[in-house]
Coordinates of C-alpha atoms in Angstrom, one line a residue:
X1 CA 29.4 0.4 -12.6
X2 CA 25.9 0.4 -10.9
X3 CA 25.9 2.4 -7.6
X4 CA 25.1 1.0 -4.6
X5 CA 21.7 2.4 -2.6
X6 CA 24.4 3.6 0.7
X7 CA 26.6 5.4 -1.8
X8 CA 23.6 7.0 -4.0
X9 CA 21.2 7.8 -0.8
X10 CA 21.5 11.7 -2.0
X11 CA 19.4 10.7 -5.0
X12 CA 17.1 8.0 -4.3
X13 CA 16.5 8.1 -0.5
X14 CA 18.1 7.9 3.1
X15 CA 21.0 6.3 4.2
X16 CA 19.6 4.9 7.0
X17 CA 20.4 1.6 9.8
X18 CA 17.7 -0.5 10.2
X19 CA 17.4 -3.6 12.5
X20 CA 15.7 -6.0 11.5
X21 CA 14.3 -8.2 14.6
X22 CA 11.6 -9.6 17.0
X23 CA 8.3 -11.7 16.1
X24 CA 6.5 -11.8 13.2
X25 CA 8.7 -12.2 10.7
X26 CA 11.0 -10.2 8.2
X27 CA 7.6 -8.0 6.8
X28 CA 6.8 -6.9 10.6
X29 CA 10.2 -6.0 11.7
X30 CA 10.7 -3.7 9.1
X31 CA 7.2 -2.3 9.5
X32 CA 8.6 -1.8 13.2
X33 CA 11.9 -0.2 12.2
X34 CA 10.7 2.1 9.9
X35 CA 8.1 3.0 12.4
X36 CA 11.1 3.4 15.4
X37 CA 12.7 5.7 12.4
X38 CA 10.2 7.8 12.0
X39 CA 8.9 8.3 16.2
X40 CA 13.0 8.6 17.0
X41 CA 13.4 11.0 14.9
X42 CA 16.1 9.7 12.8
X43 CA 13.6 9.7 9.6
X44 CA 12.4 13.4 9.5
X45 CA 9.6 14.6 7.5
X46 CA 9.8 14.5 3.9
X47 CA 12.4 12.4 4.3
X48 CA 12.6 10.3 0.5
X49 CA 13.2 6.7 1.8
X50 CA 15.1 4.2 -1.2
X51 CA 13.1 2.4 -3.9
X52 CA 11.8 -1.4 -2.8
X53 CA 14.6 -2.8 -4.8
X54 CA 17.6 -1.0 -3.8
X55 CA 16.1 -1.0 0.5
X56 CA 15.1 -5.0 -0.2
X57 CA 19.0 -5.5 -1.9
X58 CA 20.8 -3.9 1.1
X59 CA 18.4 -5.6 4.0
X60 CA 18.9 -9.0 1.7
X61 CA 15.1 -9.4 2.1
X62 CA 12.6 -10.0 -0.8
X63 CA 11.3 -6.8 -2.9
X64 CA 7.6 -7.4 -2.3
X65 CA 8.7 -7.5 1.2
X66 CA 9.5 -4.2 1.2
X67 CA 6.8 -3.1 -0.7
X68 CA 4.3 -4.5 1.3
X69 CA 5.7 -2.8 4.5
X70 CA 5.5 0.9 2.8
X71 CA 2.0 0.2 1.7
X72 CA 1.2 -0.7 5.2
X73 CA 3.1 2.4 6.5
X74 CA 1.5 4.2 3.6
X75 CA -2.3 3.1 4.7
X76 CA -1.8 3.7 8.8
X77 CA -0.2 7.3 7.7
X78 CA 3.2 7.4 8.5
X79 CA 4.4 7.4 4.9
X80 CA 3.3 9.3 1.4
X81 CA 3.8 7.8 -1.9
X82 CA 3.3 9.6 -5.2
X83 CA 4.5 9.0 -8.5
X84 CA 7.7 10.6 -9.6
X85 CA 8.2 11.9 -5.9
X86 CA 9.0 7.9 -4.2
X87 CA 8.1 7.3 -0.9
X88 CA 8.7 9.6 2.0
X89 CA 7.8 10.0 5.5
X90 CA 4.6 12.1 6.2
X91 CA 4.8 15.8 6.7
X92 CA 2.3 15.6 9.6
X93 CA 4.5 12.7 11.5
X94 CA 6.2 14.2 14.3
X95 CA 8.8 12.4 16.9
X96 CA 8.2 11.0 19.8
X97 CA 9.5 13.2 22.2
X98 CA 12.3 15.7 21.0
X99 CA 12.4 17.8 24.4
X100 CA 12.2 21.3 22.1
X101 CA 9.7 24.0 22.3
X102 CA 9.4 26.5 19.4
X103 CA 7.8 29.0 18.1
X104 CA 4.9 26.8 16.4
X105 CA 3.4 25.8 19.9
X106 CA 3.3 22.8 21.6
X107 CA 6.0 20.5 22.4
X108 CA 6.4 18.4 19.3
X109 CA 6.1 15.1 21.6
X110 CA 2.5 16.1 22.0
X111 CA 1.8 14.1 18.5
X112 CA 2.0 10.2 18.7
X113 CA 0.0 9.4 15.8
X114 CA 0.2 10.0 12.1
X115 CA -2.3 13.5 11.2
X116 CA -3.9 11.4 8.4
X117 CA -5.5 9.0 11.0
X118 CA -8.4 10.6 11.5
X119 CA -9.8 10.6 8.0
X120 CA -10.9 7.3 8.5
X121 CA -13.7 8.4 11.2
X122 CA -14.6 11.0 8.7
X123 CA -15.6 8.5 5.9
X124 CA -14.6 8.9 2.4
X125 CA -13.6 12.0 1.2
X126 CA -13.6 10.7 -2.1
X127 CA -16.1 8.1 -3.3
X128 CA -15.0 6.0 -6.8
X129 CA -16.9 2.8 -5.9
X130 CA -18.7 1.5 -8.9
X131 CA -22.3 0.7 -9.4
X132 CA -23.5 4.5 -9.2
X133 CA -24.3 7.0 -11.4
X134 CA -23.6 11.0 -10.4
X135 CA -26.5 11.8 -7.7
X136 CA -26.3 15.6 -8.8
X137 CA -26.9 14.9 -12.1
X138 CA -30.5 13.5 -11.7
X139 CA -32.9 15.3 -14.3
X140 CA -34.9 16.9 -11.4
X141 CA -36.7 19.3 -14.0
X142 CA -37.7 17.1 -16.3
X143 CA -38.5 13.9 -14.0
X144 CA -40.9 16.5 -11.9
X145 CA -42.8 17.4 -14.7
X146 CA -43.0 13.7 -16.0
X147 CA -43.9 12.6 -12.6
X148 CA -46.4 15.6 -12.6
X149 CA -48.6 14.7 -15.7
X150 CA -48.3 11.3 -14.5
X151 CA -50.1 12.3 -11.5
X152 CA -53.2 14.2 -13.2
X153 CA -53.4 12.2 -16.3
X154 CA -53.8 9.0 -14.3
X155 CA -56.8 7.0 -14.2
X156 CA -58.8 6.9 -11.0
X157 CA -58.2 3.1 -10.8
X158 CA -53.9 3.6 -10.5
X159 CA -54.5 5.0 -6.8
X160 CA -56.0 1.2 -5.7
X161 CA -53.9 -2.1 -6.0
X162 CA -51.0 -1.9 -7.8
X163 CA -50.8 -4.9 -10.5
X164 CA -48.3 -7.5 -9.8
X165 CA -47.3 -7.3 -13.4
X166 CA -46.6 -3.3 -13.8
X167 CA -48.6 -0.1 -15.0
X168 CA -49.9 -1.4 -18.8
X169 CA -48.5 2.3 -19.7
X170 CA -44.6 1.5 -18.7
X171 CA -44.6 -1.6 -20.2
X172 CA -46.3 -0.5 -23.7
X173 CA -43.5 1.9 -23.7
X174 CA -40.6 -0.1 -22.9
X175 CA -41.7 -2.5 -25.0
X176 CA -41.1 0.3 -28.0
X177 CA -38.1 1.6 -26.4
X178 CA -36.1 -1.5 -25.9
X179 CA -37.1 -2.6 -29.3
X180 CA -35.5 0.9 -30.6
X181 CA -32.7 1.0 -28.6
X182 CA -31.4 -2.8 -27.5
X183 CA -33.0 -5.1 -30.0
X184 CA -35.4 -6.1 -27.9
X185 CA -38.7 -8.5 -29.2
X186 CA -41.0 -8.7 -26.7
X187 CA -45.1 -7.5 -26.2
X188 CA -46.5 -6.0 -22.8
X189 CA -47.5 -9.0 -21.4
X190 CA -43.9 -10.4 -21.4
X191 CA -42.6 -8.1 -19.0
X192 CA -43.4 -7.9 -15.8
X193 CA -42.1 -4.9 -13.4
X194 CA -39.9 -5.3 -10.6
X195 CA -37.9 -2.9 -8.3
X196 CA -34.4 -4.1 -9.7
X197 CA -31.9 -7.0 -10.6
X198 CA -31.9 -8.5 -7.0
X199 CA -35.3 -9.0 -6.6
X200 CA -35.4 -10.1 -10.1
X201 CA -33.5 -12.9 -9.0
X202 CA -35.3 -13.0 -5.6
X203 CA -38.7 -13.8 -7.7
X204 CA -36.7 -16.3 -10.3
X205 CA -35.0 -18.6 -7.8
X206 CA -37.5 -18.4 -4.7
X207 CA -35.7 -19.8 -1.8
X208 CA -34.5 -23.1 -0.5
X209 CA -37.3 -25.6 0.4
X210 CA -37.3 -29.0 1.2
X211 CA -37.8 -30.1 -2.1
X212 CA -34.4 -29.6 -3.2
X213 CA -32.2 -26.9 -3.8
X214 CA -33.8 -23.7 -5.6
X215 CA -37.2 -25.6 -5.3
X216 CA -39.1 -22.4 -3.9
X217 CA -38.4 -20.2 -7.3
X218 CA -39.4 -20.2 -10.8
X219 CA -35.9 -21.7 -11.6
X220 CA -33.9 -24.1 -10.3
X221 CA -30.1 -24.3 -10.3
X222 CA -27.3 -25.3 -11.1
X223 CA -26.9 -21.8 -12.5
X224 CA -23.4 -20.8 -14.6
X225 CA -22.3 -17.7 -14.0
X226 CA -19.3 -15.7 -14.9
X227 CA -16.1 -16.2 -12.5
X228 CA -16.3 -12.4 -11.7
X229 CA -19.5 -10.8 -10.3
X230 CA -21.5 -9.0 -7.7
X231 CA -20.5 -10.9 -4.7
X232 CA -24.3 -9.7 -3.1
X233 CA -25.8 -11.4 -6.3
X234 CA -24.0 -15.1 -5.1
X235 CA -25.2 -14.4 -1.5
X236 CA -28.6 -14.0 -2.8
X237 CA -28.6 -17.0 -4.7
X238 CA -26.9 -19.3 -2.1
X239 CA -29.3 -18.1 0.5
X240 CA -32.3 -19.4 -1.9
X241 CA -30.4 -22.7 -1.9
X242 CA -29.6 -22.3 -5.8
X243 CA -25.7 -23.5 -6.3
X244 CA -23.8 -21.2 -8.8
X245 CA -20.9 -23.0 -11.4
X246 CA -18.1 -20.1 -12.4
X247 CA -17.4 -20.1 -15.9
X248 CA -13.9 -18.8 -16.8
X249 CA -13.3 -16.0 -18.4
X250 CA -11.3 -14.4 -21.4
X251 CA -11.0 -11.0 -23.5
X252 CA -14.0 -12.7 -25.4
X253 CA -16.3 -12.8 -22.5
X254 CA -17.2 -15.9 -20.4
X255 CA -15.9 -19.3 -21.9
X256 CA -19.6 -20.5 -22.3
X257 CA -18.1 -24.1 -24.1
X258 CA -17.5 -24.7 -20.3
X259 CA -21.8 -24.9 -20.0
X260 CA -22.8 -28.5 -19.0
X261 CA -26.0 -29.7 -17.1
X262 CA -26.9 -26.4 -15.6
X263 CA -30.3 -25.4 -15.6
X264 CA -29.4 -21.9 -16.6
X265 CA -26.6 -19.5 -17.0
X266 CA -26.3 -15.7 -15.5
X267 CA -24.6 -13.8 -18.3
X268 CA -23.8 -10.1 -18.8
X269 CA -23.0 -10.1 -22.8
X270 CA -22.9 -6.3 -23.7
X271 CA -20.8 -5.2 -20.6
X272 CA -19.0 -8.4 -18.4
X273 CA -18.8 -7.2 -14.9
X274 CA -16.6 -6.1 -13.7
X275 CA -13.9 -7.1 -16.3
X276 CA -15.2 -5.4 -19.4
X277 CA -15.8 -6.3 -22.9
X278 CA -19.1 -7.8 -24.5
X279 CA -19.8 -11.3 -25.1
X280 CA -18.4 -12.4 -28.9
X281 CA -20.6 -13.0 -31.6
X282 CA -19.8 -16.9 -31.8
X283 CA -20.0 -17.5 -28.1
X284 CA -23.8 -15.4 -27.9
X285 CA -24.8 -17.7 -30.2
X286 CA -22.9 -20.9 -28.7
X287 CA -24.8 -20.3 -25.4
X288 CA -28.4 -19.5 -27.3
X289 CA -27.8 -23.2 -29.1
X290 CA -26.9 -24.4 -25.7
X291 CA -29.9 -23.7 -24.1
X292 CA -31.6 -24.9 -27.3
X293 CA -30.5 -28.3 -26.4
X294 CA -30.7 -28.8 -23.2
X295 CA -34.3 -27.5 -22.3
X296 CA -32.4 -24.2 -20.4
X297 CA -32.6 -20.6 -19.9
X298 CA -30.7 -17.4 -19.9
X299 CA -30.7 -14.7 -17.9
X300 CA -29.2 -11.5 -19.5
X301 CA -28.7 -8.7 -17.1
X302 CA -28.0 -5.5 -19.4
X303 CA -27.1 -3.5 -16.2
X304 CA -25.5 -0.8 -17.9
X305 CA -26.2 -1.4 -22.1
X306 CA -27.2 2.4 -22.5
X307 CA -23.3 3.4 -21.9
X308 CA -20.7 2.9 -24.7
X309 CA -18.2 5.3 -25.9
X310 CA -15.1 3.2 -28.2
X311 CA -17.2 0.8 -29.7
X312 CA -20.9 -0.1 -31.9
X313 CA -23.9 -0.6 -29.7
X314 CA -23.9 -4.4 -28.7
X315 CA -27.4 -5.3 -29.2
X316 CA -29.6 -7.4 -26.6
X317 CA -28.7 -11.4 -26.2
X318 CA -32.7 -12.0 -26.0
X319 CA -33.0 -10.5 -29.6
X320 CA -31.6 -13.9 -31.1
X321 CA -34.3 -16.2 -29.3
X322 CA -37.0 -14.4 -27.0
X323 CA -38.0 -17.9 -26.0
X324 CA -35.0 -19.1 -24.4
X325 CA -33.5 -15.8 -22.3
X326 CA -35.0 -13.6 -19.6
X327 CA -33.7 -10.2 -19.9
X328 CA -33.6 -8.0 -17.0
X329 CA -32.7 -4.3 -17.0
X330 CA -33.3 -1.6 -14.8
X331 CA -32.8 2.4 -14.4
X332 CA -30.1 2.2 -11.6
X333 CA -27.2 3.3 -13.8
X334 CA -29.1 5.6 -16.6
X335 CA -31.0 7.3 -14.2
X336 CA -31.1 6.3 -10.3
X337 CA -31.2 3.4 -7.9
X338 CA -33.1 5.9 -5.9
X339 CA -36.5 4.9 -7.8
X340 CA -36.1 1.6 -7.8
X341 CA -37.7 0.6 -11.0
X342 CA -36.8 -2.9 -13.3
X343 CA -38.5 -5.0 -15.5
X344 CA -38.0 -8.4 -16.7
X345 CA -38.9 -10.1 -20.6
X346 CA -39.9 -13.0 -20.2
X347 CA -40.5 -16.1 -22.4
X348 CA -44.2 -16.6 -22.3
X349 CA -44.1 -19.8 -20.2
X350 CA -42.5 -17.4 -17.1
X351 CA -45.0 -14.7 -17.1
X352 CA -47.5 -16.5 -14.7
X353 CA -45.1 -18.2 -12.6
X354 CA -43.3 -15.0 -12.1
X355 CA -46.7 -12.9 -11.2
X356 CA -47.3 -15.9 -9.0
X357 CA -44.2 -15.6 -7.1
X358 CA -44.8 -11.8 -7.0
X359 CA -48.2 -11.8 -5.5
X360 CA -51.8 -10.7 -6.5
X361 CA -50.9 -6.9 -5.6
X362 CA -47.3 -4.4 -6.4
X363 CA -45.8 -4.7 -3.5
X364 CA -42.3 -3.2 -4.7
X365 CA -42.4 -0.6 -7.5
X366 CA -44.2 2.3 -6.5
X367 CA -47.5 2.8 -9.3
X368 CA -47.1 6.5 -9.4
X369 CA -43.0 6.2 -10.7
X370 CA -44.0 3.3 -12.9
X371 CA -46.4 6.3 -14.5
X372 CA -43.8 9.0 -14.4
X373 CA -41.2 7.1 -16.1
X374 CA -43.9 5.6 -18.9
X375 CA -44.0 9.6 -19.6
X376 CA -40.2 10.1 -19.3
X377 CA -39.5 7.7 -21.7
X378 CA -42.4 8.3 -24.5
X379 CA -41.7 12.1 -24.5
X380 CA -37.8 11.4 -25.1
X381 CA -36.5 13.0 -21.9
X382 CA -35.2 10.0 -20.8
X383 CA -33.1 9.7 -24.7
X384 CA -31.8 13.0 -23.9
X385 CA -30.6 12.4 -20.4
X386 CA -28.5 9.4 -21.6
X387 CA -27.0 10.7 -24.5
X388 CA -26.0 13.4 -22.3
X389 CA -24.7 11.3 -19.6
X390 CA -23.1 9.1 -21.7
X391 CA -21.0 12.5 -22.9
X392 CA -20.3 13.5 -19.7
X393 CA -19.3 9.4 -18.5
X394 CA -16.9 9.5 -21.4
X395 CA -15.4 12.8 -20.6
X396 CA -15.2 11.5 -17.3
X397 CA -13.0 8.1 -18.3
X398 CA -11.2 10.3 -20.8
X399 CA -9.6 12.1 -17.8
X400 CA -8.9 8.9 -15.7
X401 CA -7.2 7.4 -18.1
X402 CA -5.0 10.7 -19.1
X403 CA -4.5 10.4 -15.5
X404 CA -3.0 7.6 -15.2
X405 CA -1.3 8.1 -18.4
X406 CA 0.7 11.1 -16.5
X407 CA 1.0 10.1 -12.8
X408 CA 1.0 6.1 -12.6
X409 CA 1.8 5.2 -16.4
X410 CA 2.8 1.4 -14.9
X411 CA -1.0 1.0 -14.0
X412 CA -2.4 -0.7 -16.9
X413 CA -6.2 0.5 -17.5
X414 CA -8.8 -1.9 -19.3
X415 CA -12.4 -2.2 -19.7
X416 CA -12.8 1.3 -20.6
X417 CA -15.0 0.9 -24.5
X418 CA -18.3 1.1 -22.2
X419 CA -19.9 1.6 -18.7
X420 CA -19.3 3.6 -15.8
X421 CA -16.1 1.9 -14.2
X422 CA -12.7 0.7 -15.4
X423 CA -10.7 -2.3 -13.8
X424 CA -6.9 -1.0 -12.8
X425 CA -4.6 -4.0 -12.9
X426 CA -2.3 -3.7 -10.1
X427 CA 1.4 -4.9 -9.1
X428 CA 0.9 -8.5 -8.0
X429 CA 0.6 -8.7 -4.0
X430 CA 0.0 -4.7 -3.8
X431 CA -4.3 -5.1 -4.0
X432 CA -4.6 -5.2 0.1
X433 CA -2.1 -2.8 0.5
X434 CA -3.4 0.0 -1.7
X435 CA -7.1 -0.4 -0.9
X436 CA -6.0 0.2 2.8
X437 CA -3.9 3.0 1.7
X438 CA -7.5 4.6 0.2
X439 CA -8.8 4.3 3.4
X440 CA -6.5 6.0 5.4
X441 CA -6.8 8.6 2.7
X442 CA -10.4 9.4 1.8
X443 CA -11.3 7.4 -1.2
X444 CA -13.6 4.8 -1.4
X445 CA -12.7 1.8 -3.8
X446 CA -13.9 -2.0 -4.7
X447 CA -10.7 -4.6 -5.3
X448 CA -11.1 -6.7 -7.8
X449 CA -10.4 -9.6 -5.8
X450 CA -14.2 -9.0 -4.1
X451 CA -15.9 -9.8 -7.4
X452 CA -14.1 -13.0 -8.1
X453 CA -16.3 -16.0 -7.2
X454 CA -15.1 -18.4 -4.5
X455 CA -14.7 -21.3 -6.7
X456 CA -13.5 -19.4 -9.8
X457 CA -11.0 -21.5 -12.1
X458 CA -9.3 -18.4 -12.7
X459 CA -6.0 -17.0 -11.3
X460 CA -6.5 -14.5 -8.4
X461 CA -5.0 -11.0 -10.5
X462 CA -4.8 -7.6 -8.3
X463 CA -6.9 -5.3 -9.2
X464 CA -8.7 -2.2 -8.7
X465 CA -12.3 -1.5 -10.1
X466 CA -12.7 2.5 -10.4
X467 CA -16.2 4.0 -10.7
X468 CA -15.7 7.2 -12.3
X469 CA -19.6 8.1 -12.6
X470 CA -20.2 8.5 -9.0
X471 CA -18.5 11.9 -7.9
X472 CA -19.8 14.9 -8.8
X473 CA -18.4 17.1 -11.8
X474 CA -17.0 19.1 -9.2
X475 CA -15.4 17.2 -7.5
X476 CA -14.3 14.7 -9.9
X477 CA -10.4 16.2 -10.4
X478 CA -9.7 15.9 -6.7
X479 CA -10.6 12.4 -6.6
X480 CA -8.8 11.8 -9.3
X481 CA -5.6 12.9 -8.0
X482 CA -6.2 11.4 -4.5
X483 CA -6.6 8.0 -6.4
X484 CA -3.4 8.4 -8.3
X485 CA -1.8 9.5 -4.9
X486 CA -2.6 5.7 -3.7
X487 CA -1.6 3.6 -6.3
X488 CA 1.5 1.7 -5.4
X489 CA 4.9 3.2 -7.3
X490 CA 6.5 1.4 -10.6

């Protein structure tokens, strides 16, 4: 015969009365009685409080009722949660008032507030937001001496105007590298340099005018895009007028059959963002055949190509028709959004338009980087510092995922063949309530929900996405375990 939670409180939790009243409904008068527990002192420190399904049975309230009301506990401090240990009241939580003195100090009433508080003023402690690589880990050595023989082997003429289109010495050289290492076809006077992805699309789309939506860019929308993405990228693009059409998406990639009369289509085939995975073979060349026929254009960003640990390399989109997709790439994730260096390959009826938009003089991309990375590149540092990065990444989502293996085994963990994050599928309803959690604790995450795009035809899923590139090497094993120590129990 199952035990009941009252008679079996030794092992799972508390036995504990709990009334469950006043406004807000059943979710904020528990939050409120728990709370009472703890500042009466009749929930003491450490105490283990019951599992949500065995405290949701006796209360005869919903489970996810429960749950949600530790999490919230959980974020404002009053509570810990770890797995294999349950959910139990803080150690720093004091009562109320308890009219003791003892040998410690202070009265005890003295404390009102959880201890974990003021972490939140502090910042984060712990920072596993995605988009950036590890700071410390910058080739100093070798970028300095690029950037110095860059500097004294320059012509006289690279210390005037900057050309709109790039230094002729970066983009002879990417044009070799990205041949070599993406399956790139292009000549130099296809690309043209920019200072990143957004202003990539900045010089594309052009803003709003009054002939029409998108009618100030090279483009014009509608644009597809995949129905998870950079939330800043869809601000950009509705602020320049140009309306965006979410295309579902499936462990295949984005479901590009769902392409009608856009104009163009935003795609990330070797790496989807956030979700993972590459673009399938028959849908890279369903969305090439698309364009094809209808007169459009691709735009391929290969944010993070260079990074791929479980799987072949996925070659560039572009390679299979130059003429119909852009490619845009930068050195954000292999190296540092610090220098703020892009470039776009373009199909030959783009290049002027593009320069155009830019203006007659470099206005973004600093000549004197543009040089230093031409050298960085063509003397193989910058080979060497991604296969050595792309070591230490892997590594690095090696022991997130033993992690999670040992402490939160419930937490399913995908994405994880490439890149420099990994998407945490979470309990449904538990997104909210674990990100505040982080907060109260230190670390610094993106929910999943934030990328998904306002008109998305897909189902909302909880979710965390966990950049594990960010921290440094030394601190890496601490954030680790304060992430595990905020995921909601099984």
């Amino acid at each position: 015969m199952t035990e009941s939670w009252v008679n079996s409180a030794e092992r799972i939790g508390a036995d504990l009365h709990l009334e469950l009243s006043g406004p807000g409904g059943r979710r904020a008068a528990l939050i409120r009685a728990l709370r009472d527990a703890v500042r009466g002192g009749r929930l003491a420190p450490g105490t283990r409080l019951p599992p949500y399904r065995s405290l949701a049975a006796d209360l005869g309230v919903a489970r996810n009722t429960v749950a949600d009301a530790y999490a919230e506990l959980v974020a404002e401090g009053w509570l810990t949660a770890r797995q294999g240990s349950g959910t139990r009241v803080a150690a720093g939580v004091l009562p109320v008032s308890s009219g003791r003195r003892g040998n410690a100090g202070p009265p005890r009433h003295a404390v009102r507030t959880p201890v974990q508080a003021p972490l939140r003023a502090q910042g984060p402690r712990h920072d596993l937001r995605q988009g950036s690589p590890d700071a410390s880990a910058f080739p100093r050595a070798a970028w300095t001496a690029s950037y110095r023989r860059a500097v004294q082997e320059a012509p006289s003429e690279a210390f005037g105007p900057g050309d709109p289109a790039g230094r002729r010495e970066l983009r002879e050289t990417l044009t070799e590298y990205l041949a070599r290492a993406r399956g790139v076809r292009t000549e130099p006077d296809r690309i043209v340099i920019c200072s990143g992805f957004a202003h990539a699309l900045r010089l594309l789309f052009g803003r709003g005018t009054r002939e029409g939506p998108g009618g100030g860019g090279v483009l014009r929308g509608p644009l597809g895009v995949e129905a998870f993405g950079l939330g800043f990228h869809r601000e950009l693009l509705a602020a320049a007028g140009v309306r965006t059409v979410p295309l579902p998406l499936d462990e295949d990639g984005a479901r590009v059959e769902g392409l009608g009369r856009e104009r163009a289509v935003l795609l990330t085939p070797a790496h989807q963002f956030p979700t993972g995975g590459p673009l399938h073979p028959e849908r890279r060349a369903a969305v090439i055949d698309w364009a094809r026929a209808r007169g459009a254009v691709v735009l391929e960003d290969d944010y993070d190509g260079e990074f791929r640990y479980d799987r072949r390399p996925v070659g560039a989109l572009q390679g299979l028709d130059p003429d119909r997709v852009i490619y845009i790439g930068s050195v954000s994730k292999s190296l540092s959004p610090a220098l703020r260096l892009g470039w776009m390959v373009l199909p030959q009826r783009y290049v002027e338009p593009v320069l155009t938009a830019k203006g007659e003089r470099e206005a973004w991309a600093s000549v004197l980087d543009q040089l230093a990375l031409a050298d960085f590149i063509a003397g193989g540092s910058y080979d060497r510092h991604v296969r050595r990065m792309r070591q230490a990444y892997r590594r690095r989502r090696d022991r997130l995922v033993a992690a999670l293996a040992e402490h939160a085994p419930h937490i399913e963990v995908t994405g994880i063949a490439a890149g420099l994050h990994a998407v945490l599928r979470l309990p449904p309803g538990t997104e909210r309530s674990t990100l505040k959690a982080a907060v109260w604790q230190g670390v610094a995450l993106d929910g999943l929900a934030a990328f998904r795009h306002p008109r998305s035809p897909a189902a909302a899923v909880d979710g965390l996405v966990v950049g594990y590139a960010a921290p440094a090497e030394h601190a890496y094993g601490a954030a680790l375990e304060a992430l595990c120590g905020v995921l909601p129990p099984g």
